[in-house]
PDB file of C-alpha atoms and ligand atoms in Angstrom:
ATOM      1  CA  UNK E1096       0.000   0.000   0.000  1.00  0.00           C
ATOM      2  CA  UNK E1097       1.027   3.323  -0.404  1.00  0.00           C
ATOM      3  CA  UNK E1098       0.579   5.910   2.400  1.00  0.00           C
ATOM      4  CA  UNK E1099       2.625   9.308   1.607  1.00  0.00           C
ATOM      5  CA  UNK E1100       2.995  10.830   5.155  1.00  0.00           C
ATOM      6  CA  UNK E1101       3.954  14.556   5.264  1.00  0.00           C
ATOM      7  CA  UNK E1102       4.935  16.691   7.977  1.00  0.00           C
ATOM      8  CA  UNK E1103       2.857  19.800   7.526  1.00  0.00           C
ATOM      9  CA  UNK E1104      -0.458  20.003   4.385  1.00  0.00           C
ATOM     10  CA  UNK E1105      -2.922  22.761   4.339  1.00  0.00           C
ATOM     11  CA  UNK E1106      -5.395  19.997   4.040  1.00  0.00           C
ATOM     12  CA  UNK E1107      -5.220  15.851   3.252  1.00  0.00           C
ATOM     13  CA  UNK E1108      -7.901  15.669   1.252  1.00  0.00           C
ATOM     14  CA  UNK E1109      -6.513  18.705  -1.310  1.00  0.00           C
ATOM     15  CA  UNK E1110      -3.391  16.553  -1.425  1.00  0.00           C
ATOM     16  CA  UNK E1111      -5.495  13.690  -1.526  1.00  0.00           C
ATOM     17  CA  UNK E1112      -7.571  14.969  -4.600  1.00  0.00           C
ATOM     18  CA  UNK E1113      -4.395  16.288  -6.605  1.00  0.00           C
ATOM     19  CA  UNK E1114      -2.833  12.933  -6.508  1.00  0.00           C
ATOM     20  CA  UNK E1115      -6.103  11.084  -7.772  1.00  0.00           C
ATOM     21  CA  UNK E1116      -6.391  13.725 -10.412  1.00  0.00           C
ATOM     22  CA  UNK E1117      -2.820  12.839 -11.341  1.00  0.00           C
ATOM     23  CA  UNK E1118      -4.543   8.691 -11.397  1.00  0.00           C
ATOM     24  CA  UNK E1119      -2.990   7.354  -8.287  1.00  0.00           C
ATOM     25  CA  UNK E1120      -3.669   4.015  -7.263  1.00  0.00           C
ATOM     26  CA  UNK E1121      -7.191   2.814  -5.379  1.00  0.00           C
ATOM     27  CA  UNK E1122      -6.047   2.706  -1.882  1.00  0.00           C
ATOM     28  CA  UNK E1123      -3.585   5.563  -1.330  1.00  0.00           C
ATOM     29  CA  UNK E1124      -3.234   6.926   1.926  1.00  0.00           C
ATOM     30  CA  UNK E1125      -2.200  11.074   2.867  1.00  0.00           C
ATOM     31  CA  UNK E1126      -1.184  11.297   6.283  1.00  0.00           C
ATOM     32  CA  UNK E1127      -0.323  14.190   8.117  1.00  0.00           C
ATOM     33  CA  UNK E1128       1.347  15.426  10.976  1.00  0.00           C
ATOM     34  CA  UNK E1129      -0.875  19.272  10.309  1.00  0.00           C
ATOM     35  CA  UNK E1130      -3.233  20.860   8.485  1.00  0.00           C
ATOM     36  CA  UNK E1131      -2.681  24.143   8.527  1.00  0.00           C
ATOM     37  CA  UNK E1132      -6.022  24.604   7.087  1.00  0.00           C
ATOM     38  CA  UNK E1133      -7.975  21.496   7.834  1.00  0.00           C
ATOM     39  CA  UNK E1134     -11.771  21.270   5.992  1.00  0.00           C
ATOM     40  CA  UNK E1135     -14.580  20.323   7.896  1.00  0.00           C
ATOM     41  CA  UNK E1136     -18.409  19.896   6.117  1.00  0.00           C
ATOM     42  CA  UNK E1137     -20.424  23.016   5.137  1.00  0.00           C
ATOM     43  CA  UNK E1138     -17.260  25.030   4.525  1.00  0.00           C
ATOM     44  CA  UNK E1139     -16.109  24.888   8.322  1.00  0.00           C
ATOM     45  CA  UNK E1140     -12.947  24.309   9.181  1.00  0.00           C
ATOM     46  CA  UNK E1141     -10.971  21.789  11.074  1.00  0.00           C
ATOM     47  CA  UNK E1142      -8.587  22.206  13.994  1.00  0.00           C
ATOM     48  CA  UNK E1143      -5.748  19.988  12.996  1.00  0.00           C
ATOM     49  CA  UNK E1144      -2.585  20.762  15.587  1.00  0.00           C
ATOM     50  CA  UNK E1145       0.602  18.971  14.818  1.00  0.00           C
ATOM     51  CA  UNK E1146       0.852  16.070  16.297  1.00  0.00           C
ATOM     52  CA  UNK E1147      -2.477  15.682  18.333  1.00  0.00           C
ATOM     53  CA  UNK E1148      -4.378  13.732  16.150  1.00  0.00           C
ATOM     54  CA  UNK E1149      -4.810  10.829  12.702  1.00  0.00           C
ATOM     55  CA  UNK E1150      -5.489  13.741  10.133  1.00  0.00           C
ATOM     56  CA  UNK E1151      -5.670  11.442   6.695  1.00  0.00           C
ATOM     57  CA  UNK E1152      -7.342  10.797   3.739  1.00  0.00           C
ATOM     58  CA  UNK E1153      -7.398   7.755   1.601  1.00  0.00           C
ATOM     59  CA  UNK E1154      -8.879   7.583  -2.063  1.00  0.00           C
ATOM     60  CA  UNK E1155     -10.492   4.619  -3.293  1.00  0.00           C
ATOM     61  CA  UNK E1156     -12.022   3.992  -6.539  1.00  0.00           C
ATOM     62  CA  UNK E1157     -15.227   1.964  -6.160  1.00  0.00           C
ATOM     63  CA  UNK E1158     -17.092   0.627  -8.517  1.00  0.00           C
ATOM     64  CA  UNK E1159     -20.465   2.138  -6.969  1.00  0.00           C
ATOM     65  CA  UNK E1160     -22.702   4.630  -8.656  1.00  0.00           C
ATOM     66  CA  UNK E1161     -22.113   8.489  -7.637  1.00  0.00           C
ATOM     67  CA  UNK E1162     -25.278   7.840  -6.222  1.00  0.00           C
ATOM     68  CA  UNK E1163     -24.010   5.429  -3.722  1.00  0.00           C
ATOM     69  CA  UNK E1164     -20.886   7.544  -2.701  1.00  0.00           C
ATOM     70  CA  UNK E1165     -22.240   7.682   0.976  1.00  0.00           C
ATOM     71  CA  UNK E1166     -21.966   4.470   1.648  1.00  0.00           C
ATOM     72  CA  UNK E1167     -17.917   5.034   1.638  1.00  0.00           C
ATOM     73  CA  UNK E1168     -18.653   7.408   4.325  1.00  0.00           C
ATOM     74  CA  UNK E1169     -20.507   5.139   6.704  1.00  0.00           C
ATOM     75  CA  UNK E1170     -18.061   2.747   5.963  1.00  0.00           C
ATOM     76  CA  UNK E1171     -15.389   4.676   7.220  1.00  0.00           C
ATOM     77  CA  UNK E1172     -17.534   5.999  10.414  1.00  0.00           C
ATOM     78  CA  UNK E1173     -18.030   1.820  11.027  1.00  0.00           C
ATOM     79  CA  UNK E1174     -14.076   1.845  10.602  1.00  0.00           C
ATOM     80  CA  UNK E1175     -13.323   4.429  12.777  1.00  0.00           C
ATOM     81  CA  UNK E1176     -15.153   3.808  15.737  1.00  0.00           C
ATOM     82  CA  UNK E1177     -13.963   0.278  16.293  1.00  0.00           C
ATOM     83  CA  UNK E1178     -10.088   1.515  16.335  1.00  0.00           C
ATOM     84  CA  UNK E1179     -11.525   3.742  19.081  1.00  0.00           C
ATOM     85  CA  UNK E1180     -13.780   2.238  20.552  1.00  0.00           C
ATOM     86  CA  UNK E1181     -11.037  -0.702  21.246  1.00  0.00           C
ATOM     87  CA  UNK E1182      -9.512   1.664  24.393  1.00  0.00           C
ATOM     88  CA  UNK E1183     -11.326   0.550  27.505  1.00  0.00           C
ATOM     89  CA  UNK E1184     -13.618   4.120  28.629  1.00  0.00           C
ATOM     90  CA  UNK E1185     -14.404   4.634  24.896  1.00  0.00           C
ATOM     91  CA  UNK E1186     -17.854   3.974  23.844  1.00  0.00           C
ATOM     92  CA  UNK E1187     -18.524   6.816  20.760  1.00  0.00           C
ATOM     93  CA  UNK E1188     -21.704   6.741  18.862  1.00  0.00           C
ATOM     94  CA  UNK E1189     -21.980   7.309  15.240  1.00  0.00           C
ATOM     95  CA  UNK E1190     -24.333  10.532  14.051  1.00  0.00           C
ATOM     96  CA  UNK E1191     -25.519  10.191  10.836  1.00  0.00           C
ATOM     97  CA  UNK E1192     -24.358  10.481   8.165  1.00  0.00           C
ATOM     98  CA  UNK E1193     -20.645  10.799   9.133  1.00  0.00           C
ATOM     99  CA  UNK E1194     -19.985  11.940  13.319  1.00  0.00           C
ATOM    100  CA  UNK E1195     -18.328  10.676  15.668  1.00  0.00           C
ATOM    101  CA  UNK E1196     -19.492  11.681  19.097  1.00  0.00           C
ATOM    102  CA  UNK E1197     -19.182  10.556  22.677  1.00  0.00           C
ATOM    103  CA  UNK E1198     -20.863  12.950  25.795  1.00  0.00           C
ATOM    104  CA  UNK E1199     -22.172  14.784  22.307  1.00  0.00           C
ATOM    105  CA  UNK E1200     -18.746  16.323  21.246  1.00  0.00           C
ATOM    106  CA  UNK E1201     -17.035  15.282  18.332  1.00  0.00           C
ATOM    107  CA  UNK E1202     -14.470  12.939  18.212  1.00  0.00           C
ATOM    108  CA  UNK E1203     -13.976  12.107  14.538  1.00  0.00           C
ATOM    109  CA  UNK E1204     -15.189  14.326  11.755  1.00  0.00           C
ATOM    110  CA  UNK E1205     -15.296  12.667   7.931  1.00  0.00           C
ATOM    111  CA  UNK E1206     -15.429  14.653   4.915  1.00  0.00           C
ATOM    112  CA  UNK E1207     -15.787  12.972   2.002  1.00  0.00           C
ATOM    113  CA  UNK E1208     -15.325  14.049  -1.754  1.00  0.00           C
ATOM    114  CA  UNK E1209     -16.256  12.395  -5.104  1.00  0.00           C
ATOM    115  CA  UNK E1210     -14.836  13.434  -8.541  1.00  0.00           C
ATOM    116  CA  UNK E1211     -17.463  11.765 -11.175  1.00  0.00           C
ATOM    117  CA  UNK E1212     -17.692  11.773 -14.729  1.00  0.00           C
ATOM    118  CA  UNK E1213     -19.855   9.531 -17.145  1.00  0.00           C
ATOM    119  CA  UNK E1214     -22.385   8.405 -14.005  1.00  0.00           C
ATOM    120  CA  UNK E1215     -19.152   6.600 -12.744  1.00  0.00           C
ATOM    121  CA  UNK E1216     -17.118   7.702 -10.468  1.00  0.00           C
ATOM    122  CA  UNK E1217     -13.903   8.863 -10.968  1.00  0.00           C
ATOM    123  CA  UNK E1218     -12.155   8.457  -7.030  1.00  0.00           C
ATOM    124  CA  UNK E1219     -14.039   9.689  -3.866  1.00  0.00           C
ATOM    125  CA  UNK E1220     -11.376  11.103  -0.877  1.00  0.00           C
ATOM    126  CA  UNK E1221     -12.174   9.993   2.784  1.00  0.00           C
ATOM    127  CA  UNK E1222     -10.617  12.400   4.994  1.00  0.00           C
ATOM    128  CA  UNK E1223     -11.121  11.767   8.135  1.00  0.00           C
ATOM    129  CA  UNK E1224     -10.091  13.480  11.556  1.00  0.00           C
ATOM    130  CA  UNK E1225      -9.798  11.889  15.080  1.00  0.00           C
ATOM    131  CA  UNK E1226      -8.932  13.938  17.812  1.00  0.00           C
ATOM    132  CA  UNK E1227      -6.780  11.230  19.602  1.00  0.00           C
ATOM    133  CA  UNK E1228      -4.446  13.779  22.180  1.00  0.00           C
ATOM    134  CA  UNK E1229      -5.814  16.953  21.846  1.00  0.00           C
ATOM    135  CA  UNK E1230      -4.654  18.659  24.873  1.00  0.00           C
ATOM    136  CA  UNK E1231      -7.816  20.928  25.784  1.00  0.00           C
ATOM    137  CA  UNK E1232      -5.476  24.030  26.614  1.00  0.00           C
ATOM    138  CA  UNK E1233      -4.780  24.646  23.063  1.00  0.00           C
ATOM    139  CA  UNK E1234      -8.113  24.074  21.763  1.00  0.00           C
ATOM    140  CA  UNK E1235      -9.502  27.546  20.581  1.00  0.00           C
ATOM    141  CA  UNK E1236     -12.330  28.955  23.071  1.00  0.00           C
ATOM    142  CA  UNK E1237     -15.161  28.604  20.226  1.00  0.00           C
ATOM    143  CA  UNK E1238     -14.284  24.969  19.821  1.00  0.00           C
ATOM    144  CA  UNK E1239     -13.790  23.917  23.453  1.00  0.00           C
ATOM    145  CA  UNK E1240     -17.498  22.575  23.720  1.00  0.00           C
ATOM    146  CA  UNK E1241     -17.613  20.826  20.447  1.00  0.00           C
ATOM    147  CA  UNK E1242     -14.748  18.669  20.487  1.00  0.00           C
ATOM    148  CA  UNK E1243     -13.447  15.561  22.899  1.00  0.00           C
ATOM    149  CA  UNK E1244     -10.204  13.613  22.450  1.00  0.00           C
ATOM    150  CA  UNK E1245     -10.007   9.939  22.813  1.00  0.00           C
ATOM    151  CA  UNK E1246      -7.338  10.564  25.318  1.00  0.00           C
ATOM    152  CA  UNK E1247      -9.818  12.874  27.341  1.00  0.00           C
ATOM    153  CA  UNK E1248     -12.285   9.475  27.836  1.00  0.00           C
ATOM    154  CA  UNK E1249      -9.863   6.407  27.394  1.00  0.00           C
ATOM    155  CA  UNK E1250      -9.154   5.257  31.093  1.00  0.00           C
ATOM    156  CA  UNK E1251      -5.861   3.245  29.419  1.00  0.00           C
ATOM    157  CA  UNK E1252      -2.943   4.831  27.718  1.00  0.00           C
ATOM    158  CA  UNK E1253      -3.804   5.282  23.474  1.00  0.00           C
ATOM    159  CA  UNK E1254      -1.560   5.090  20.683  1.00  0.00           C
ATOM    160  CA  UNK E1255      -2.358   8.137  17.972  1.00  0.00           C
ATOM    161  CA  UNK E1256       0.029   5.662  15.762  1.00  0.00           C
ATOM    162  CA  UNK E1257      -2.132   2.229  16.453  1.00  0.00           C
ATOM    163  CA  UNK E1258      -5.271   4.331  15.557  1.00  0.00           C
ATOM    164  CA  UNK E1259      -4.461   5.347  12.495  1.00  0.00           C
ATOM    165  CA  UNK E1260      -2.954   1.660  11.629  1.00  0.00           C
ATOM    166  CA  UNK E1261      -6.416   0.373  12.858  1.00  0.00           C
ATOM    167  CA  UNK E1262      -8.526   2.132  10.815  1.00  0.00           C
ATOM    168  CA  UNK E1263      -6.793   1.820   7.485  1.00  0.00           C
ATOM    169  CA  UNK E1264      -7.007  -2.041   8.621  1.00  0.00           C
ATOM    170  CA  UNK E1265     -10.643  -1.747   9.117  1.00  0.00           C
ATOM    171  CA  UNK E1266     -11.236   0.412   5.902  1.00  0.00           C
ATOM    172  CA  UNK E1267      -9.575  -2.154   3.872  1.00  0.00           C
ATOM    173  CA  UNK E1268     -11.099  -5.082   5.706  1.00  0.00           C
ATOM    174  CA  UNK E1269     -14.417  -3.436   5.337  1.00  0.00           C
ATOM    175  CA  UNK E1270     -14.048  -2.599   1.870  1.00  0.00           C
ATOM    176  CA  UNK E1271     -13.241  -5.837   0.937  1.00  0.00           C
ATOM    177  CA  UNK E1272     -16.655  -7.256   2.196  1.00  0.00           C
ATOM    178  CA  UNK E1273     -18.323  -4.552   0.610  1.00  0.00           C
ATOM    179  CA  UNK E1274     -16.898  -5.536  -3.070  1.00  0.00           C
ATOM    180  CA  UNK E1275     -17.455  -9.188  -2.052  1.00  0.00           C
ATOM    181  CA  UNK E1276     -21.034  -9.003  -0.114  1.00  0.00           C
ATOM    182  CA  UNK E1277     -22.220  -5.864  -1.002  1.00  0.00           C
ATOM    183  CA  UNK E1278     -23.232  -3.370   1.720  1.00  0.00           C
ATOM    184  CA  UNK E1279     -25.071  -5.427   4.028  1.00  0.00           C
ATOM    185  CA  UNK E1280     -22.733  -6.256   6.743  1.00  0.00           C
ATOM    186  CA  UNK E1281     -21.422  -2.608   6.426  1.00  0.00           C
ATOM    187  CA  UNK E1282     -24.711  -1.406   7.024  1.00  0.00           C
ATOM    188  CA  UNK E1283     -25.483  -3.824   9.870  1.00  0.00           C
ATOM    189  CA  UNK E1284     -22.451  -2.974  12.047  1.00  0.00           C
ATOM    190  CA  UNK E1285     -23.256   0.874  11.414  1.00  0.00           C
ATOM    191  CA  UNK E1286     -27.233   0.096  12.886  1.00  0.00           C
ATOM    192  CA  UNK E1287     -25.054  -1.352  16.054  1.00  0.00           C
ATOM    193  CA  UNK E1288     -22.999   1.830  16.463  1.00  0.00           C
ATOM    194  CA  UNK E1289     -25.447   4.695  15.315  1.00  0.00           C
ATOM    195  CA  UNK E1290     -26.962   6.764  18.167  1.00  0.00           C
ATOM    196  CA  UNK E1291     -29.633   8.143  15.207  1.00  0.00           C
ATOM    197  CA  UNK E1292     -31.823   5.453  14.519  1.00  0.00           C
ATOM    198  CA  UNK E1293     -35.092   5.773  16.886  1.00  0.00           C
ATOM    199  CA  UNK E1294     -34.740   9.556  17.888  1.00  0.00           C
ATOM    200  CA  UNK E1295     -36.193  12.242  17.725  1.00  0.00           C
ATOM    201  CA  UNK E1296     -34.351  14.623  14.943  1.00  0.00           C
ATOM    202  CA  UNK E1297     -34.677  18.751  13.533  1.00  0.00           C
ATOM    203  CA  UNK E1298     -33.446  18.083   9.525  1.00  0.00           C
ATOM    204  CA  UNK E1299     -32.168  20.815   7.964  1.00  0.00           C
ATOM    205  CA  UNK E1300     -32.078  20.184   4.065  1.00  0.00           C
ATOM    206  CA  UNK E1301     -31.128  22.063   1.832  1.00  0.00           C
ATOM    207  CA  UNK E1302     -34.182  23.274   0.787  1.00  0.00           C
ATOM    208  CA  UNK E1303     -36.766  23.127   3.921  1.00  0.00           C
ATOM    209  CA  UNK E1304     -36.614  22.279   7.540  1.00  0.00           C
ATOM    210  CA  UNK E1305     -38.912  19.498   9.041  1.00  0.00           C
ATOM    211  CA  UNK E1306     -38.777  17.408  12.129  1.00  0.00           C
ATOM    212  CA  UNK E1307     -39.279  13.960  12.422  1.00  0.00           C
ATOM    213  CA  UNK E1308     -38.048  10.709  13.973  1.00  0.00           C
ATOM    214  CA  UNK E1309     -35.132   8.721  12.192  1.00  0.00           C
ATOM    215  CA  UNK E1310     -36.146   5.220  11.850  1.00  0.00           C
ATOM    216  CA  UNK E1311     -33.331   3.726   9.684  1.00  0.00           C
ATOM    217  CA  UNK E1312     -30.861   4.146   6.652  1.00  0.00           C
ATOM    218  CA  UNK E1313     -31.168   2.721   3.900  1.00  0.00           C
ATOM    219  CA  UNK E1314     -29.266   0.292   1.201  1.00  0.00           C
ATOM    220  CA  UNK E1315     -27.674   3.959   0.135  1.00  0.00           C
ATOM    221  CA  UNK E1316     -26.621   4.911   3.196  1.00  0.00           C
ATOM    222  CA  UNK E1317     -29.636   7.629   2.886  1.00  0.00           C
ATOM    223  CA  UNK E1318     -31.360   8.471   6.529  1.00  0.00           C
ATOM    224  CA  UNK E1319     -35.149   7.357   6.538  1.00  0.00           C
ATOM    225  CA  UNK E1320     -37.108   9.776   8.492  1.00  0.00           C
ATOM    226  CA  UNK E1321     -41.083   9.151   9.534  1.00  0.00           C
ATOM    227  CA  UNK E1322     -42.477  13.418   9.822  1.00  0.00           C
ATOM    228  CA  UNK E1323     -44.707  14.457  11.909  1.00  0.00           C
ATOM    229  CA  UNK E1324     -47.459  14.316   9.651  1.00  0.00           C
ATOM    230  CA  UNK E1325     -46.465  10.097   9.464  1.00  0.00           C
ATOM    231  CA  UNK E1326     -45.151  10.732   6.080  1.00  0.00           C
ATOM    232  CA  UNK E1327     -41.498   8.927   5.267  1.00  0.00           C
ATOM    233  CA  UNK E1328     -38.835  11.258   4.036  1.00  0.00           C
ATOM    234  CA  UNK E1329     -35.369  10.106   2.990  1.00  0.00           C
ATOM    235  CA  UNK E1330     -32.190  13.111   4.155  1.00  0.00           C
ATOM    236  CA  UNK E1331     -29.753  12.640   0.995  1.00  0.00           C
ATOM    237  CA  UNK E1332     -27.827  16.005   2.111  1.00  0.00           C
ATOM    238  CA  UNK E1333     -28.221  18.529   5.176  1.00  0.00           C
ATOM    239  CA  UNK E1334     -27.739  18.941   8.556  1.00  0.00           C
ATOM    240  CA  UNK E1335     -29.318  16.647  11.742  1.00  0.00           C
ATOM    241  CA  UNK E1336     -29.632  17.777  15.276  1.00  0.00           C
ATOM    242  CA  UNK E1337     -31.232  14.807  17.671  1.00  0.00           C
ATOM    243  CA  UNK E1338     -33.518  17.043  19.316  1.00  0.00           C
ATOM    244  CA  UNK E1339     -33.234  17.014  23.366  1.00  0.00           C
TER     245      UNK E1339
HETATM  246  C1  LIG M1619     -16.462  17.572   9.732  1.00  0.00           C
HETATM  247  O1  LIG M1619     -16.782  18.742   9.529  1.00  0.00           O
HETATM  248  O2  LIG M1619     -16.953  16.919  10.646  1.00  0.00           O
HETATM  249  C2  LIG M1619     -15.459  16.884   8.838  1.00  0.00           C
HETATM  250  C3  LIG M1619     -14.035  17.106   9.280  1.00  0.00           C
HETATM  251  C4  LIG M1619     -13.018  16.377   8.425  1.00  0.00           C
HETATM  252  C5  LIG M1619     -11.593  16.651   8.829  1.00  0.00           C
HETATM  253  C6  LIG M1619     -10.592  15.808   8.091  1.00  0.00           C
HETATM  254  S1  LIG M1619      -8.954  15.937   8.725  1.00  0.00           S
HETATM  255  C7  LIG M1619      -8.321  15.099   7.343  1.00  0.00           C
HETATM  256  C8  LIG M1619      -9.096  15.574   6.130  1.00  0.00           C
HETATM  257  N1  LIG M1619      -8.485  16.758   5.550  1.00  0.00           N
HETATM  258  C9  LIG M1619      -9.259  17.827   5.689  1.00  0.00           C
HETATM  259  O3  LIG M1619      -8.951  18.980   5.331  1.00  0.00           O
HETATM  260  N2  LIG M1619     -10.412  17.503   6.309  1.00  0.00           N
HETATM  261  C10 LIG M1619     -10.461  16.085   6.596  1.00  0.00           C
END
């Protein structure tokens, strides 16, 4: 496999995108030790100090519809959370489509991006962030109640480096089922570590705002929502807030 691991990027997935534009393999990895400016979803950004955290991206080419690109999402959220989850003290929950959150702070943030052409796609970028060893003096004041550390919950010592080895294990490992199985068992592990599925929820979507309960996702990877009025909607893009 090949991982490039660089000292300081302004963001993984950039790196990650220029290489698949330039046809890398399926499979490469961008690690970092920084981001000096780190992307998080609906243009945010993402606090990625050196040496604190698995800031990485990996391309894969899959032979899904663009359609289906969110199911490489929840795949990695399913691979994530069981290289954290492994520390003793660490039980994080998966938000749909792509949070990871313990004590409702996040933990792991994915962004994923496709390049398609032709109704195929061309490569989709998983970058992914986990906070492993944040230390919560250096976290900036307006991010303080958003974000956790798997240190800050892990009642055993962690390894930033065994995380990231973990996951890409996992990603592979999962990947490999989904080319061979389909998405089933993907799905069916993320069910197990979702903390979505049977509450209530607030969608925002891009084009109206509704509330609802989520009842499941579906073979896309799309969130299944019963409205108030007992009507099923399905959330393809948009923001959800579990409602207290
Ligand atoms: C989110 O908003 O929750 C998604 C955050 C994604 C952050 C990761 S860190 C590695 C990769 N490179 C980036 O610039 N962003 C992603």
């Amino acid at each position: 496999h090949h991982i490039h691991y660089l000292k300081e990027v302004n963001s993984s997935n950039e790196v990650g995108k220029r290489l698949a534009d330039q046809g890398c393999a399926d499979g490469l990895v961008v690690v970092a030790e920084e981001q000096t400016s780190g992307k998080g979803r609906l243009s945010r950004g993402w606090f990625s100090p050196m040496g604190y955290g698995v800031w990485c991206s990996v391309i894969l080419r899959p032979p899904f519809m663009p359609s289906e690109a969110s199911k490489c999402t929840l795949l990695a959220a399913v691979a994530v959370i069981k290289a954290i989850n492994k520390y003793k003290g660490v039980n994080a929950k998966i938000k749909w489509p792509n949070d990871v959150l313990l004590e409702g702070k996040k933990m792991v943030g994915i962004l994923t991006e496709m390049s398609a052409e032709f109704g195929k796609i061309n490569y989709i970028v998983i970058g992914t962030g986990i906070n492993t060893n944040v230390p919560r003096s250096i976290i900036p004041d307006e991010l303080k109640e958003l974000a956790i550390s798997v240190a800050d919950v892990a009642t055993e010592p962690i390894e930033r480096v065994q995380i990231l080895a973990d996951y890409l294990k996992n990603i592979e490992d999962l990947y490999e089922t989904v080319l061979r199985d389909g998405f089933g068992p993907v799905l069916d592990e993320w069910r197990k570590y979702s903390d979505t599925i049977g509450q209530a929820v607030k969608v925002i979507a891009p084009d109206k705002t509704y509330f609802g309960t989520a009842v499941d996702i579906d073979e896309e990877g799309l969130l299944v929502v019963r409205k108030e009025d007992g009507t099923m909607e399905k959330v393809i893009a948009g923001d959800v807030s579990i409602r207290p």
